[in-house]
XYZ file of C-alpha atoms in Angstrom:
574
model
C -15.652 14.743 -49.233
C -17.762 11.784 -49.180
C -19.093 9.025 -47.568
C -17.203 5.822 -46.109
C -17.251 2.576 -46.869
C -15.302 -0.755 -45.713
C -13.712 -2.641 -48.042
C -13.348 -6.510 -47.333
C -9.613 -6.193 -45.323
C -11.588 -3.719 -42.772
C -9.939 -0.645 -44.206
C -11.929 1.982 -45.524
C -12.676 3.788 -48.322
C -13.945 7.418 -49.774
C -17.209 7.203 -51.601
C -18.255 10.660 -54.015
C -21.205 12.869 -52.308
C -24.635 12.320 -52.419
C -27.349 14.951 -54.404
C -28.034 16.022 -50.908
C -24.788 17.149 -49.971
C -23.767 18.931 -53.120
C -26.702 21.453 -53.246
C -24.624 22.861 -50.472
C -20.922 22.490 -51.750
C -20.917 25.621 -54.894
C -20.431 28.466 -52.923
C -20.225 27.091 -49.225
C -17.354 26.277 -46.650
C -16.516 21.895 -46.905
C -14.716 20.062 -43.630
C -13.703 17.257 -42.586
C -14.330 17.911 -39.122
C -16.552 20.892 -37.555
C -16.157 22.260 -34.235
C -18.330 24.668 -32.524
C -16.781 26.504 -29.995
C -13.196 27.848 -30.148
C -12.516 27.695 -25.922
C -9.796 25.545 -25.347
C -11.737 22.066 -25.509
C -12.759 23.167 -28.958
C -9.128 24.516 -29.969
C -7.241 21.668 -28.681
C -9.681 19.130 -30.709
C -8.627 20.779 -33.338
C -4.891 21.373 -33.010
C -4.997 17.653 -31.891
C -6.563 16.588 -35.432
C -4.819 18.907 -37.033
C -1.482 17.629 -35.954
C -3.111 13.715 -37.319
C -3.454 15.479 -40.863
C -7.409 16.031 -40.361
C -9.025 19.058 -41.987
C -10.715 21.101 -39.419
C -13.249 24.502 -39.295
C -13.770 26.015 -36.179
C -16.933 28.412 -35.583
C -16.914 30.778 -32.564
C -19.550 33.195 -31.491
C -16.806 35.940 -30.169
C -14.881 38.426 -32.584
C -11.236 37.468 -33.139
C -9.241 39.086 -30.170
C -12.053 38.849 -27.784
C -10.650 38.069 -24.449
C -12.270 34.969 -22.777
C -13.302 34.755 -19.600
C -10.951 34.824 -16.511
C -11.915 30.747 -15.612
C -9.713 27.793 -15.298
C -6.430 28.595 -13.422
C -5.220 24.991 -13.624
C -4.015 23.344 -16.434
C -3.369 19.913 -15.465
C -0.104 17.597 -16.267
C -2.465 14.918 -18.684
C -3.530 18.375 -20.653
C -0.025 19.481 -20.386
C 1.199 15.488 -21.575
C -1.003 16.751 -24.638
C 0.374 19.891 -25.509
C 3.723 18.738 -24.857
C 2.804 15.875 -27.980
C 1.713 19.471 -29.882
C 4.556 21.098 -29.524
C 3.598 23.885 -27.269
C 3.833 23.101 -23.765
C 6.849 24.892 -22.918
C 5.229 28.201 -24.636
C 2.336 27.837 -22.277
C 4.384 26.802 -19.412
C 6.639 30.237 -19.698
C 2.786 32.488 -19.775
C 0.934 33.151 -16.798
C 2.925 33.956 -13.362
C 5.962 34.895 -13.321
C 8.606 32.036 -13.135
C 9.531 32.766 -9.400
C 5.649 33.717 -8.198
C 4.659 30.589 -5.233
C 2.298 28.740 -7.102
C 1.492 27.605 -3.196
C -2.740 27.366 -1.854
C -2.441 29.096 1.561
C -4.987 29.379 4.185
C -5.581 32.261 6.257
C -8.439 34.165 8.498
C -8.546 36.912 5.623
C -6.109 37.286 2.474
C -3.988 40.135 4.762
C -4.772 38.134 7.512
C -3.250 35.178 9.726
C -1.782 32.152 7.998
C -3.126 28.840 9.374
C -1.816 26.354 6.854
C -0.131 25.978 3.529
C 0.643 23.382 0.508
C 3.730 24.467 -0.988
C 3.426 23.941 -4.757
C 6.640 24.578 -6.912
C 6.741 28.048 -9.347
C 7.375 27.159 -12.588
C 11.142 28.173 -12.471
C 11.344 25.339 -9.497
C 8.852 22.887 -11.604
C 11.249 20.251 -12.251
C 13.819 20.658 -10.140
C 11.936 20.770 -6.387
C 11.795 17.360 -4.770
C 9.771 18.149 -1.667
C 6.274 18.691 -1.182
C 3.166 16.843 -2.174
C 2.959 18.334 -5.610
C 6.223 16.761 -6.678
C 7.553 13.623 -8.250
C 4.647 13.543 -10.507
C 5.013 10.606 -12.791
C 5.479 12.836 -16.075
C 7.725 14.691 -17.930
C 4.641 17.464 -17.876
C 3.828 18.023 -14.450
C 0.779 20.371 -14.071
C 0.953 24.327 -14.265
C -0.864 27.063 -12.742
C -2.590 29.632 -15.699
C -5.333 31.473 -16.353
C -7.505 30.950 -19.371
C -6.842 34.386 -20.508
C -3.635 33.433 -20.962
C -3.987 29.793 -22.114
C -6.250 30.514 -24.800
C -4.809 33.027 -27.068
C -1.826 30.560 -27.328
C -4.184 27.980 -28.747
C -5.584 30.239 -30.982
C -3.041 31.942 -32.526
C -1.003 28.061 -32.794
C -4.721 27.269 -34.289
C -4.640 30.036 -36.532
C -1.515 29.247 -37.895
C -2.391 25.575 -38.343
C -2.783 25.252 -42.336
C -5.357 22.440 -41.734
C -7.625 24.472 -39.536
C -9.947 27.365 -40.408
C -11.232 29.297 -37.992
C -14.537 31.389 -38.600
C -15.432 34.138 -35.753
C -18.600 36.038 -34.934
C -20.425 33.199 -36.605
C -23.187 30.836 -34.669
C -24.267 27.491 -35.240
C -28.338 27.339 -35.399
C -29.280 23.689 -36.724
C -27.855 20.937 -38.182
C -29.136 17.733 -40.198
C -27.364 14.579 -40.524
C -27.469 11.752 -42.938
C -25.478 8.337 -43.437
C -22.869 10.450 -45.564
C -22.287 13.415 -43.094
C -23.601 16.622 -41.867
C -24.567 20.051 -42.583
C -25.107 22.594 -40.242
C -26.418 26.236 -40.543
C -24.007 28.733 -39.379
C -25.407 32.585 -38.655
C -22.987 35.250 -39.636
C -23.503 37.737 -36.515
C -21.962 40.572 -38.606
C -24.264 40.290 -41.732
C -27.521 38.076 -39.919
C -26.920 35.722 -43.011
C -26.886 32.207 -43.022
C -24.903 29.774 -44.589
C -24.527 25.933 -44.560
C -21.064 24.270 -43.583
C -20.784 20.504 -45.074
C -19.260 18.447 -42.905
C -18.209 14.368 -41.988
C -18.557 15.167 -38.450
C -19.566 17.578 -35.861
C -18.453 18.098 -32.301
C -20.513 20.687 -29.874
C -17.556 22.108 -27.838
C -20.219 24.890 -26.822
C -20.523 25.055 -23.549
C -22.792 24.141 -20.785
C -25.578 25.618 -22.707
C -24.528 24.056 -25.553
C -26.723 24.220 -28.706
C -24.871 21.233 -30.153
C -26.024 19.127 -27.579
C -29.565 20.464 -27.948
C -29.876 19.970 -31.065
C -29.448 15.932 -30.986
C -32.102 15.824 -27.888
C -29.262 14.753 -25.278
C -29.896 16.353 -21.517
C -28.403 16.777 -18.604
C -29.261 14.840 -15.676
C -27.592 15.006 -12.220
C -27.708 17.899 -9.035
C -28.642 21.251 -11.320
C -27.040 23.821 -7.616
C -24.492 22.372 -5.740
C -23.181 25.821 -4.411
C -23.227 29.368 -6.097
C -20.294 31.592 -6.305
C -19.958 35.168 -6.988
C -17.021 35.321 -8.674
C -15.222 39.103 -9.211
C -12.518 39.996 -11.800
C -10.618 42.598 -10.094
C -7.425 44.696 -10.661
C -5.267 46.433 -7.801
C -2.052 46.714 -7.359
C -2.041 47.621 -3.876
C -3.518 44.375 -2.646
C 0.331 42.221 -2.855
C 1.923 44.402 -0.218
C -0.759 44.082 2.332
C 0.021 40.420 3.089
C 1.237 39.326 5.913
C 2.959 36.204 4.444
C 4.624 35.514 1.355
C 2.107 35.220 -1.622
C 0.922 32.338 -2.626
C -1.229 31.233 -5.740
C -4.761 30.647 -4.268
C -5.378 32.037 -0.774
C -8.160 30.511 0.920
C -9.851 32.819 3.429
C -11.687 31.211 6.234
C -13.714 33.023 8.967
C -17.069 33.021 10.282
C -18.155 36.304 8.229
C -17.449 35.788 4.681
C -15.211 32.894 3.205
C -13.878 32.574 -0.030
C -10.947 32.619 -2.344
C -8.528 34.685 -3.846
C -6.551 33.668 -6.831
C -3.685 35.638 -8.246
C -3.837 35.572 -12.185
C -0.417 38.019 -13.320
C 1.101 37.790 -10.124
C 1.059 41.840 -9.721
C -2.844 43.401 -10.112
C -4.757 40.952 -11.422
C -6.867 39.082 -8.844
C -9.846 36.391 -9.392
C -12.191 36.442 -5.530
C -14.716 33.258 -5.358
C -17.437 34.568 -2.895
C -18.708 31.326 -1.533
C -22.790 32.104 -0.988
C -24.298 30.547 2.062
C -27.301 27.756 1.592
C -30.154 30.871 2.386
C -28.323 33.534 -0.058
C -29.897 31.938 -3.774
C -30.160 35.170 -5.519
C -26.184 36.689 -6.491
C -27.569 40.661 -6.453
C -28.649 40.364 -2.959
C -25.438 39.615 -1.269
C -23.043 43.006 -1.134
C -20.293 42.167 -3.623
C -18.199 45.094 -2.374
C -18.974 43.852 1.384
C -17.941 40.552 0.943
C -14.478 40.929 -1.093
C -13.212 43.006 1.453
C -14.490 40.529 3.874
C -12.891 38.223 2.256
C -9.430 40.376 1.711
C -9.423 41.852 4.964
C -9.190 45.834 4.300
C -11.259 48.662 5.020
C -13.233 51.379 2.912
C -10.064 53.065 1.889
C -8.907 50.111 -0.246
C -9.327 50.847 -3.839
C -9.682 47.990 -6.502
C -11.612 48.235 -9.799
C -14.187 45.149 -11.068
C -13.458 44.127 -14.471
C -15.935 41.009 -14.696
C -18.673 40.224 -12.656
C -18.438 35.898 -13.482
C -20.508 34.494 -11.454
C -21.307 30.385 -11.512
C -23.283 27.848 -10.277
C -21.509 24.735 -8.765
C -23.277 21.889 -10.453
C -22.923 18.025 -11.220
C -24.191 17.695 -14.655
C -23.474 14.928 -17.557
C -25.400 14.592 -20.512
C -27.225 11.292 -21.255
C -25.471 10.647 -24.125
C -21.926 12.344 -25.851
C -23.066 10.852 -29.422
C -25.580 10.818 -31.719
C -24.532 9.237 -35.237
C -21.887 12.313 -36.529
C -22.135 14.655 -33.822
C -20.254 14.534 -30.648
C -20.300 16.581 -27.728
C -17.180 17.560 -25.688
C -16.003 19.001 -22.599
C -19.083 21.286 -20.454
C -20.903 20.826 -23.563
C -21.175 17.149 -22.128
C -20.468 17.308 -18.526
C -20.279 20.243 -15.976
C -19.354 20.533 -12.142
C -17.697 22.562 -9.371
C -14.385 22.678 -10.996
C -12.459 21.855 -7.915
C -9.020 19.671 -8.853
C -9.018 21.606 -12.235
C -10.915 19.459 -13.335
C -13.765 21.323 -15.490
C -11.377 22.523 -18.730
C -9.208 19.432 -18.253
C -11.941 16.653 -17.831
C -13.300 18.288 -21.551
C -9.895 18.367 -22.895
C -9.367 14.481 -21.914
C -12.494 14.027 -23.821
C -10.705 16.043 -26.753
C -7.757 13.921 -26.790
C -9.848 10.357 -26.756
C -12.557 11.677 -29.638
C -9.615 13.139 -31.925
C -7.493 9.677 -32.556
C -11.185 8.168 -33.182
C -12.308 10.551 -35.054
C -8.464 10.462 -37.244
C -8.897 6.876 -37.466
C -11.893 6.338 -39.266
C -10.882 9.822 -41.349
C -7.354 9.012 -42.024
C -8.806 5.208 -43.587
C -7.331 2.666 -40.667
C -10.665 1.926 -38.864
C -14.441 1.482 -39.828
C -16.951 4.126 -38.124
C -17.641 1.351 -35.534
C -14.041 2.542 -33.556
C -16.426 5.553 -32.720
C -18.383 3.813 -30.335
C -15.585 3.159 -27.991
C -15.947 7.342 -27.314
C -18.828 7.029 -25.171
C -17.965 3.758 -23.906
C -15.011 5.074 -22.413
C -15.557 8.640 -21.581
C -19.114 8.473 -19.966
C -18.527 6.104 -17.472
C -15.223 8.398 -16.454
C -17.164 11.429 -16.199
C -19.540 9.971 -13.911
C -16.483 8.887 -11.684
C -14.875 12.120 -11.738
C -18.233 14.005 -11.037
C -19.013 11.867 -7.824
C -15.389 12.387 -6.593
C -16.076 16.582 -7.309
C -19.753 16.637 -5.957
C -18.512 15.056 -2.564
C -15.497 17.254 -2.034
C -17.858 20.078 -2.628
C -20.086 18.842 0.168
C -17.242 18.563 2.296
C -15.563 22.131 1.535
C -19.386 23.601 1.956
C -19.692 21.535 5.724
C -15.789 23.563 6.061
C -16.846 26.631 5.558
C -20.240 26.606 7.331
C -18.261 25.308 10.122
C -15.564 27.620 10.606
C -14.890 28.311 14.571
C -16.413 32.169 15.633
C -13.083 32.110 17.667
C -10.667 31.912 14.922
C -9.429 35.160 14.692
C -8.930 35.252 18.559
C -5.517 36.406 20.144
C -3.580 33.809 22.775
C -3.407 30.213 23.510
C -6.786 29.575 22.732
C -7.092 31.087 19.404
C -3.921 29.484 18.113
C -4.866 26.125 18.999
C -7.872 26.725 17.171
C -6.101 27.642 14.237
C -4.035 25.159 14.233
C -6.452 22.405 14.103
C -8.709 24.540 11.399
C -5.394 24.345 9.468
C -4.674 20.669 9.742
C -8.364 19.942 8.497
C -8.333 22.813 5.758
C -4.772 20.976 4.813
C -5.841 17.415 4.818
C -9.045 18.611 2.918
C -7.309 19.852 0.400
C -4.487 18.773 -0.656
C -5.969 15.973 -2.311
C -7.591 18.124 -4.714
C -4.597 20.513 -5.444
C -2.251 17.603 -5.671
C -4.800 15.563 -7.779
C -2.239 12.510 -9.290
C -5.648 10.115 -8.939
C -7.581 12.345 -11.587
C -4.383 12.661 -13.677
C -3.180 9.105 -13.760
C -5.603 6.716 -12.551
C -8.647 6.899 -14.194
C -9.089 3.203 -16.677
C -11.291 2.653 -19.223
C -12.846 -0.861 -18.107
C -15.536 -1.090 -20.332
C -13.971 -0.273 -23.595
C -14.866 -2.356 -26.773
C -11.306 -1.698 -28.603
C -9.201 -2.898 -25.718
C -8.555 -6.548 -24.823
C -9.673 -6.764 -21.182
C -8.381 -9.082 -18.911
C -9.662 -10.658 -15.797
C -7.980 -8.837 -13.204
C -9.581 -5.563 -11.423
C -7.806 -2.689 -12.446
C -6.326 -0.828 -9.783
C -8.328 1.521 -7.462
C -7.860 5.714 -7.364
C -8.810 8.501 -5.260
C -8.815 12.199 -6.222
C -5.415 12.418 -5.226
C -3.886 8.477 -5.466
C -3.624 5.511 -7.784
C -1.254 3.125 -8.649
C 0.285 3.026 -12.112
C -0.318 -0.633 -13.970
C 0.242 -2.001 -17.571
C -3.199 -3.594 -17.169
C -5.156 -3.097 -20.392
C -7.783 0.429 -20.160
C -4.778 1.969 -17.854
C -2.412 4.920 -18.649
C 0.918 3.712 -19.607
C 3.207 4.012 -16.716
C 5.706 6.598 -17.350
C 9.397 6.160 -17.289
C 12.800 7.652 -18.492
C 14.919 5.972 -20.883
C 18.822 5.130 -20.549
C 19.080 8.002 -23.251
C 17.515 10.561 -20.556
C 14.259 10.944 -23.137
C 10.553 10.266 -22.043
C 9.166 7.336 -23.502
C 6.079 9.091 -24.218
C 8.307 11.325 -26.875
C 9.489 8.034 -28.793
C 5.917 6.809 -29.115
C 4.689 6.699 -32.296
C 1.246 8.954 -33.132
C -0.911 5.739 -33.502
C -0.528 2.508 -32.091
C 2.637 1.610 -30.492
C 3.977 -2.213 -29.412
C 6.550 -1.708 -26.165
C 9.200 -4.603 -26.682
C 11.432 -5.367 -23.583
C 12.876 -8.387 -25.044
C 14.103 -7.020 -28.624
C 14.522 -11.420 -28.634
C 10.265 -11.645 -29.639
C 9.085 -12.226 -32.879
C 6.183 -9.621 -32.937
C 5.844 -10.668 -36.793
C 2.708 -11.804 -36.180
C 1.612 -8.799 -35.148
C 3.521 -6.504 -37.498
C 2.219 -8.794 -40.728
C -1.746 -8.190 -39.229
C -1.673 -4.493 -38.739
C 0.025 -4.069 -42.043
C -2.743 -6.385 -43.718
C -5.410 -3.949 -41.878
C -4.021 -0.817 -42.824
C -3.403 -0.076 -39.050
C -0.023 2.038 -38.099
C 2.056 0.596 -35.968
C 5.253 1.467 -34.505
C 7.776 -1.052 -32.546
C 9.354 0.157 -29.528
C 12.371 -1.713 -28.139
C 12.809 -0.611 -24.875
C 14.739 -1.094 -21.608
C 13.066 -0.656 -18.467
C 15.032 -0.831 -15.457
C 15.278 -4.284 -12.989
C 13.608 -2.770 -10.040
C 10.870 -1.559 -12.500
C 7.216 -3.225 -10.446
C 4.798 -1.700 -13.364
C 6.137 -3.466 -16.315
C 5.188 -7.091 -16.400
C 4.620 -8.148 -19.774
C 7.260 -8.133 -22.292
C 5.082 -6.760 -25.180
C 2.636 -3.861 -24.258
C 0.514 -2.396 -27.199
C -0.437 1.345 -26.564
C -2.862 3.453 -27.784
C -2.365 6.801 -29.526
C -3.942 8.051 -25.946
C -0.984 6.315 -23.721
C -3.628 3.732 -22.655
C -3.039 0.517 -23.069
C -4.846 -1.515 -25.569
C -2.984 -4.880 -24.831
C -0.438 -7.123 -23.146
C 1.146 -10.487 -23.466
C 4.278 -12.127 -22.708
C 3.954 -13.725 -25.946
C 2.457 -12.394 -29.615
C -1.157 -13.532 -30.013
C -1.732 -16.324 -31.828
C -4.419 -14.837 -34.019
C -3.452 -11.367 -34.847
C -5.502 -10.044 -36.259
C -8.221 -10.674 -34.475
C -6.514 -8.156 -32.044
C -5.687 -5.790 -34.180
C -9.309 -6.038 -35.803
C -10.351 -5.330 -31.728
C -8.441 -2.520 -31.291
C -9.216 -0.730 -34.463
C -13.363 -1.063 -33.491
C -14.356 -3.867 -36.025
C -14.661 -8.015 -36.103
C -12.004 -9.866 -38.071
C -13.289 -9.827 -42.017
């Protein structure tokens, strides 16, 4: 494995190590690609490359089998849009409740206590066949789905395990590394033996966490609002706790009262419970608030309940993003790169986003159909979408904080009065937050505007909210999905690099066929029909990325194609 070089048509080309690198090679591990971190950001970059024919070694700090921690309940329908490209999102959409559990986010005074609102959210058995509701309709053939990460993740690892192109070393640590023009090496610590060993590598990605030593080790920091809120967050197990509600169970029960709010998520849909003690603004320290206290404050039983703690996982909320995602070889993904109050879902998802955008870069330049250069586009594009998403989280927090400091000391009050109260506390709590549990704006609306490997055009792209947008062609959006007249998803005929969307099979596209074949750049034509009522599709020819964006439109081919295929592939025409 050496180093690249471009050859005069802008393709690329294998050069043979330096003396540097092989004092490493005789008796040490050789990638193309090395992750640190095997959490699902990490896994998925690597199943993703994988699955583009890119050699991958994983190193993770836990023992194979280690559970992970009971965090991210959401997996949301642009992850799911990715696993469904891998192959495995119906595996992970049959784990985690059972089919016929309410995926619904209910609001009450206490868990066992009165219902003031509720967002109905399909189970998985009614996933694609419930038409009412504000969680359905979603423009995908992958809407989102409610699972735990202890769940989630040992699918990705044992899919990653079986992967023949990815290795994955546990109970090892990554210490240092040291880069060069032809790749890097990193020092690994073997936590079994305390030995260390060097791992030779073209690139690295720190998929470490929000203490990440990836992203320590190329001097990039975080910047933004370090406490936004702190939760103590209990792993519990009971199986009494489903019979004592009043209602019919629901996903996430918020509980809202003037003692203790906080909420309650159900993770196997029988004993398994996560509780999210929301502290107050004067409680900073976790130890000095009664844990016990406040879940059955929160829950609503007495002394005689009995429930075991199986984690104690508690986080601050925080808005976070590094100063930079890149430095030469070495990328940072996911928390390693941005961190915030996960509300939408969006903590795992934002850093698997950031997964799926580094690994057709990172293919690219590997796979010999794009100079390094394509590699700036990944903090181009990602960095500026971070920030967005971050501002959207870090105000919702502020507003859910003002909700629960605010709750009405009458709430829990019998008659008239007390039930208009709850009915307006409901309506708010609703309002509030629906947007984030029905989150279609973070899915589907985000654009890269500022990208150097799309071809921009003058008109704004369309706004987005947390939970709207409005699906374009523009160049920098998400392709618009759509059936076919065969009853597929267009997203399954796509081809895994670029594709060109024809809607008049009548175009000559020859002159873009004859450049990307002179440029080594894959290309697959799409002749499509899309139907006559059909608003979002506007341009006859649409080129898409391996991502779904799009990278260009016209109504005609360019007249110089290759300078738009040189564009999208990161480099100037040769």
């Amino acid at each position: 494995m050496g180093s690249r070089q471009n050859t005069p048509n802008g393709c690329v080309e294998l050069s043979g190590h330096n003396q540097t690198t092989e004092r490493f090679l005789s008796n040490n591990i050789e990638t193309a690609v090395l992750i640190v971190g095997a959490g699902p950001v990490g896994l998925t970059l690597a199943l993703d490359l994988a699955w583009r024919g890119i050699e991958v070694a994983v190193v993770e700090i836990r023992g194979h089998g280690v559970p992970p921690p009971a965090k991210c309940n959401h997996v949301s329908a642009r992850t799911m849009e990715v696993y469904r490209r891998l192959g495995i999102s119906q595996k992970i959409r049959a784990t985690g409740l059972p089919a016929d559990y309410p995926n619904d986010v209910a609001f009450r005074t206490t868990f066992t206590g009165i219902e003031i609102a509720r967002i109905p959210i399909p189970c998985r058995r009614d996933r694609y066949t419930t038409t009412e509701g504000p969680d359905t309709g979603w423009p995908t053939p992958e809407p989102p789905h409610r699972i735990n990460q202890i769940y989630l993740e040992p699918i990705l690892f044992e899919q990653a395990a079986a992967t023949t192109e990815i290795s994955i070393h546990c109970r090892s640590r990554f210490i240092a590394l040291e880069q060069s023009d032809n790749g890097v090496v990193a020092v690994i610590e073997d936590l079994d033996t305390g030995n260390t060993h060097p791992i030779f590598c073209e690139y690295l990605i720190g998929c470490d966490g929000g203490s990440s030593a990836v992203r320590k080790s190329i001097g990039s920091q975080f910047h933004g609002d370090s406490v936004l809120q702190r939760c103590q967050s209990s792993f519990i197990r009971t199986a009494e706790l489903i019979h004592l509600q009043n209602e019919k169970p629901a996903w996430s029960t918020i509980s809202l009262n003037p003692r203790r709010s906080g909420n309650v998520y159900a993770i196997d849909g029988q004993s398994l419970w996560i509780i999210h003690n929301y502290l107050r603004e004067d409680e900073s320290d976790f130890e000095s608030v009664d844990r016990d206290s406040s879940i059955r404050t929160i829950l609503g039983v007495d002394d005689e309940f009995k429930y075991d703690i199986l984690a104690r996982e508690d986080w601050f909320g925080r808005r976070l993003v590094a100063d930079r995602f890149r430095k030469n070889r070495v990328f940072l993904c996911g928390d390693a790169a941005h961190i915030w109050v996960p509300y939408a879902g969006y903590g795992m998802n934002a850093g698997v986003a950031d997964a799926a955008n580094l690994s057709w870069l990172l293919s690219a330049t590997l796979n010999q159909w794009a100079p390094e250069s394509i590699l700036d586009a990944y903090e181009r594009e990602r960095l500026p979408i971070t920030e967005q998403v971050s501002h959207f989280v870090m105000n919702h927090t502020h507003a859910m904080v003002k909700q629960r400091r605010t709750v009405p000391g009458n709430i829990e009050a019998l008659g008239q009065e007390g039930n208009r109260v709850r009915q307006q506390t409901g309506r708010d709590a609703y309002e509030l937050n629906v947007q984030q549990y029905c989150a279609a704006g973070l899915n589907f609306g985000y654009f890269y505007d500022d990208s150097p490997i799309i071809a921009h055009e003058p008109e704004p792209p369309p706004a987005y909210t947390m939970s709207t947008f409005t699906a374009s062609t523009l160049p920098g959006c998400r392709l618009p999905h759509l059936y076919l007249e065969s009853g597929c998803s267009l997203y399954d005929r796509l081809g895994p690099e670029f594709t060109l969307l024809r809607l008049d099979p009548g175009l000559d596209v020859t002159v873009l066929t004859a450049a990307a074949t002179h440029r080594c750049c894959p290309l697959h034509i799409l002749d499509i029909t899309v139907p006559p009522d059909n608003s979002e599709y506007t341009h006859p020819l649409i080129l898409v990325r391996p991502d779904q964006h799009v990278a260009w439109r016209g109504h005609t081919c360019p007249i110089d194609g290759l300078s738009l295929i040189d564009q999208i592939r990161g480099c100037t025409p040769a």
